[in-house]
């Protein structure tokens, strides 16, 4: 509860909310929510999670979606520092895992430099959980011995393009936040040597009630995307493991 007499600083907990469904958060993350004085939360999570926080807790939206940021990252950093001087427990609630394309490292560095204690509570990354929503393992003996995760949406200050020639050689490639650039992703991978007939799928709004899964090949990725409705977060999976998908009621398999 906010208190003018609180002796600063409190602890900021960078909590991974998991891939979507509210019951996929860790027990540690849920317990911290239940004693939080303030929750600063992202867009890519189920709002039902906020019900775990005490009724008196501050709830502050700081979400980011492609082309739409509730507040700049610098403002979020300073907000976290400020709230740590108002509450003993501050939860920064992030979709997936805080350290997988979640800018958790930046927030941690800022807070530590300001003398604010930080604890990271890992979450289930959508990089793995989205594929498993279709019963697709990212590794499988004799099928996939390795996997890589890359962002399909480069930050404005990114220096280099992802190493597509190296990524094209990875058994299973998971691409987060790549739906708006799906044509470029397909083009770069095939130009780097990935076979157009490689199985591929898109999982949209993984583990949420409006989850959608479409599967086909790398060559048909753009066509697959046209079958999706809504604007939920999407994960692209490219690799032979996609042929193991076993959710026929939720999967639209395109002819290769």
Coordinates of C-alpha atoms in Angstrom, one line a residue:
X1 CA 0.0 0.0 0.0
X2 CA 1.4 3.5 -0.9
X3 CA 2.8 5.2 2.2
X4 CA 4.5 8.6 2.5
X5 CA 6.5 7.2 5.4
X6 CA 7.9 4.2 3.6
X7 CA 11.6 3.9 4.0
X8 CA 13.1 3.4 0.5
X9 CA 13.9 1.6 -1.5
X10 CA 11.7 -1.4 -1.9
X11 CA 12.4 -4.3 -4.2
X12 CA 11.4 -4.4 -7.8
X13 CA 10.6 -7.9 -9.0
X14 CA 10.9 -8.4 -12.8
X15 CA 8.3 -11.2 -13.1
X16 CA 7.7 -13.3 -16.2
X17 CA 4.0 -13.8 -16.6
X18 CA 4.4 -16.8 -19.0
X19 CA 3.0 -17.3 -22.5
X20 CA -0.6 -16.2 -22.1
X21 CA -2.9 -18.2 -19.8
X22 CA -3.0 -16.8 -16.3
X23 CA -2.4 -20.2 -14.7
X24 CA 1.0 -20.5 -16.5
X25 CA 2.7 -18.0 -14.3
X26 CA 5.1 -19.4 -11.7
X27 CA 4.1 -19.9 -8.1
X28 CA 6.7 -17.4 -7.1
X29 CA 5.4 -14.8 -9.5
X30 CA 1.8 -15.3 -8.3
X31 CA 2.8 -15.0 -4.7
X32 CA 4.6 -11.7 -5.4
X33 CA 1.6 -10.3 -7.2
X34 CA -0.5 -11.1 -4.1
X35 CA 1.7 -8.8 -1.9
X36 CA 2.5 -6.1 -4.4
X37 CA 2.0 -2.4 -3.7
X38 CA 2.3 -1.6 -7.3
X39 CA 2.1 -3.6 -10.5
X40 CA 3.5 -2.2 -13.8
X41 CA 2.3 -4.5 -16.5
X42 CA 2.8 -5.2 -20.2
X43 CA 0.3 -5.8 -23.0
X44 CA 1.2 -9.4 -23.8
X45 CA -0.5 -11.1 -20.8
X46 CA -4.0 -12.1 -19.6
X47 CA -5.6 -9.2 -17.7
X48 CA -7.0 -11.8 -15.3
X49 CA -3.5 -12.0 -13.7
X50 CA -4.1 -8.5 -12.3
X51 CA -6.8 -9.9 -10.1
X52 CA -4.1 -11.6 -8.1
X53 CA -2.9 -8.3 -6.8
X54 CA -4.4 -6.7 -3.7
X55 CA -7.3 -4.4 -4.3
X56 CA -5.4 -1.5 -3.0
X57 CA -2.4 -2.1 -5.3
X58 CA -1.6 0.4 -8.0
X59 CA -2.0 -1.0 -11.5
X60 CA -0.1 0.9 -14.2
X61 CA -0.2 -0.1 -17.8
X62 CA 3.2 0.2 -19.6
X63 CA 2.6 -2.2 -22.5
X64 CA 4.3 -2.1 -25.9
X65 CA 2.9 -3.4 -29.2
X66 CA 4.3 -2.9 -32.6
X67 CA 4.1 0.8 -33.4
X68 CA 2.2 1.6 -30.2
X69 CA 4.0 2.2 -26.9
X70 CA 2.1 3.3 -23.8
X71 CA 5.3 5.0 -22.6
X72 CA 8.9 5.2 -23.7
X73 CA 11.3 2.7 -22.1
X74 CA 13.2 5.5 -20.3
X75 CA 10.0 6.6 -18.7
X76 CA 9.2 3.0 -17.6
X77 CA 12.7 2.7 -16.0
X78 CA 12.2 5.9 -14.0
X79 CA 8.6 4.9 -13.1
X80 CA 10.0 1.6 -11.6
X81 CA 12.6 3.5 -9.6
X82 CA 10.1 6.0 -8.3
X83 CA 7.6 3.3 -7.2
X84 CA 10.3 1.5 -5.4
X85 CA 10.5 4.5 -3.1
X86 CA 6.7 4.3 -2.5
X87 CA 6.2 0.5 -2.0
X88 CA 8.1 -2.4 -0.4
X89 CA 7.1 -4.7 -3.2
X90 CA 6.9 -3.5 -6.9
X91 CA 6.1 -6.1 -9.6
X92 CA 7.1 -5.4 -13.1
X93 CA 4.9 -8.0 -14.9
X94 CA 6.1 -9.0 -18.3
X95 CA 4.7 -11.5 -20.9
X96 CA 6.8 -14.6 -21.3
X97 CA 10.3 -14.3 -19.7
X98 CA 11.7 -10.9 -18.7
X99 CA 15.1 -11.7 -20.3
X100 CA 13.8 -13.0 -23.7
X101 CA 13.2 -9.9 -25.8
X102 CA 11.6 -8.3 -22.8
X103 CA 14.1 -5.5 -22.1
X104 CA 14.3 -6.8 -18.6
X105 CA 18.1 -6.4 -18.7
X106 CA 17.8 -2.7 -19.4
X107 CA 15.4 -2.2 -16.5
X108 CA 17.5 -4.2 -14.1
X109 CA 20.7 -2.2 -15.0
X110 CA 18.9 1.1 -14.5
X111 CA 17.5 0.1 -11.2
X112 CA 20.7 -1.3 -9.8
X113 CA 22.6 1.8 -10.9
X114 CA 20.0 3.8 -8.9
X115 CA 20.5 1.7 -5.8
X116 CA 17.2 -0.2 -6.1
X117 CA 17.3 -3.9 -5.3
X118 CA 16.0 -6.2 -8.1
X119 CA 15.0 -9.8 -8.3
X120 CA 14.3 -11.6 -11.6
X121 CA 11.5 -14.2 -11.5
X122 CA 11.7 -16.2 -14.7
X123 CA 8.7 -17.0 -16.8
X124 CA 7.9 -19.6 -19.5
X125 CA 9.0 -18.1 -22.7
X126 CA 6.5 -18.0 -25.6
X127 CA 9.4 -19.1 -27.8
X128 CA 8.9 -22.6 -26.4
X129 CA 5.3 -22.5 -25.1
X130 CA 3.9 -21.3 -28.4
X131 CA 5.2 -24.3 -30.3
X132 CA 4.1 -26.7 -27.5
X133 CA 0.5 -25.3 -27.9
X134 CA 0.5 -27.3 -31.2
X135 CA 2.3 -30.3 -29.5
X136 CA 5.4 -29.3 -31.4
X137 CA 8.7 -29.8 -29.5
X138 CA 11.5 -27.4 -30.5
X139 CA 14.0 -30.3 -30.2
X140 CA 13.3 -33.9 -31.0
X141 CA 15.7 -36.8 -31.3
X142 CA 16.7 -37.6 -34.9
X143 CA 14.6 -34.5 -36.1
X144 CA 16.0 -31.4 -34.4
X145 CA 19.1 -31.3 -32.3
X146 CA 19.1 -27.5 -31.8
X147 CA 16.9 -24.4 -31.9
X148 CA 17.4 -20.7 -32.1
X149 CA 15.1 -17.8 -31.1
X150 CA 15.2 -14.5 -33.0
X151 CA 13.1 -11.3 -33.0
X152 CA 11.4 -10.5 -36.3
X153 CA 11.0 -6.9 -35.2
X154 CA 14.3 -5.2 -34.9
X155 CA 14.6 -2.2 -32.5
X156 CA 15.1 1.2 -34.1
X157 CA 18.7 1.3 -32.7
X158 CA 19.7 -2.1 -33.9
X159 CA 23.1 -2.1 -35.5
X160 CA 23.0 -5.3 -37.5
X161 CA 20.4 -7.6 -39.2
X162 CA 20.0 -11.1 -37.6
X163 CA 22.5 -13.5 -39.1
X164 CA 20.1 -15.1 -41.5
X165 CA 22.7 -17.4 -43.2
X166 CA 23.6 -18.9 -39.8
X167 CA 19.9 -19.1 -38.7
X168 CA 19.0 -20.9 -41.9
X169 CA 21.2 -23.8 -40.8
X170 CA 19.5 -24.2 -37.4
X171 CA 17.2 -27.2 -37.1
X172 CA 14.3 -25.3 -35.5
X173 CA 14.0 -21.6 -35.8
X174 CA 11.5 -19.7 -33.6
X175 CA 10.7 -16.1 -34.7
X176 CA 9.0 -13.8 -32.2
X177 CA 7.2 -10.6 -33.2
X178 CA 7.7 -11.3 -36.9
X179 CA 4.1 -11.4 -38.2
X180 CA 4.2 -7.9 -39.7
X181 CA 7.5 -8.8 -41.5
X182 CA 6.6 -12.3 -42.5
X183 CA 7.4 -11.8 -46.2
X184 CA 10.8 -10.5 -45.4
X185 CA 11.5 -13.4 -43.0
X186 CA 10.5 -15.9 -45.7
X187 CA 12.6 -14.1 -48.3
X188 CA 15.7 -13.8 -46.1
X189 CA 15.6 -17.4 -45.0
X190 CA 15.1 -18.9 -48.5
X191 CA 17.8 -16.5 -49.8
X192 CA 20.1 -17.9 -47.1
X193 CA 19.5 -21.4 -48.2
X194 CA 16.6 -22.7 -46.2
X195 CA 14.4 -24.9 -48.4
X196 CA 11.0 -23.4 -49.3
X197 CA 9.3 -26.7 -48.5
X198 CA 10.5 -26.7 -44.9
X199 CA 7.5 -27.2 -42.6
X200 CA 6.4 -24.0 -40.9
X201 CA 3.6 -22.7 -38.7
X202 CA 2.3 -19.6 -37.0
X203 CA 0.8 -19.7 -33.5
X204 CA -1.2 -16.6 -32.7
X205 CA -2.4 -15.8 -29.1
X206 CA -0.8 -19.0 -27.8
X207 CA -2.4 -20.4 -24.7
X208 CA -5.3 -17.9 -24.8
X209 CA -8.9 -18.6 -25.6
X210 CA -8.6 -17.0 -29.0
X211 CA -5.5 -19.1 -29.9
X212 CA -5.0 -19.8 -33.6
X213 CA -2.6 -22.2 -35.3
X214 CA -1.9 -22.5 -39.0
X215 CA 0.7 -24.8 -40.5
X216 CA 2.2 -25.3 -43.9
X217 CA 5.6 -24.6 -45.3
X218 CA 8.1 -21.7 -45.4
X219 CA 7.0 -21.0 -48.9
X220 CA 3.4 -20.6 -47.8
X221 CA 4.0 -18.5 -44.7
X222 CA 2.5 -15.3 -46.1
X223 CA -0.6 -17.2 -47.3
X224 CA -0.9 -18.8 -43.8
X225 CA -0.9 -15.3 -42.2
X226 CA -4.0 -14.3 -44.2
X227 CA -5.9 -17.0 -42.4
X228 CA -5.4 -15.4 -39.0
X229 CA -7.9 -13.0 -37.4
X230 CA -7.3 -10.6 -34.5
X231 CA -4.1 -9.0 -33.4
X232 CA -2.8 -11.4 -30.8
X233 CA 1.0 -11.9 -30.4
X234 CA 2.3 -14.4 -33.0
X235 CA 5.2 -16.9 -33.1
X236 CA 6.6 -18.4 -36.2
X237 CA 8.2 -21.8 -36.1
X238 CA 10.3 -23.1 -39.0
X239 CA 11.7 -26.7 -39.0
X240 CA 10.9 -30.3 -39.5
X241 CA 9.5 -30.5 -36.0
X242 CA 6.4 -28.7 -37.3
X243 CA 5.5 -31.9 -39.1
X244 CA 4.9 -33.5 -35.7
X245 CA 2.0 -31.1 -34.9
X246 CA -0.9 -33.0 -33.6
X247 CA -3.8 -30.5 -33.1
X248 CA -5.9 -31.2 -36.2
X249 CA -8.9 -29.3 -34.8
X250 CA -6.9 -26.1 -34.5
X251 CA -4.5 -26.4 -37.3
X252 CA -5.0 -25.4 -40.9
X253 CA -2.4 -27.4 -42.9
X254 CA -1.6 -25.9 -46.3
X255 CA -0.5 -28.1 -49.1
X256 CA 3.2 -27.9 -49.7

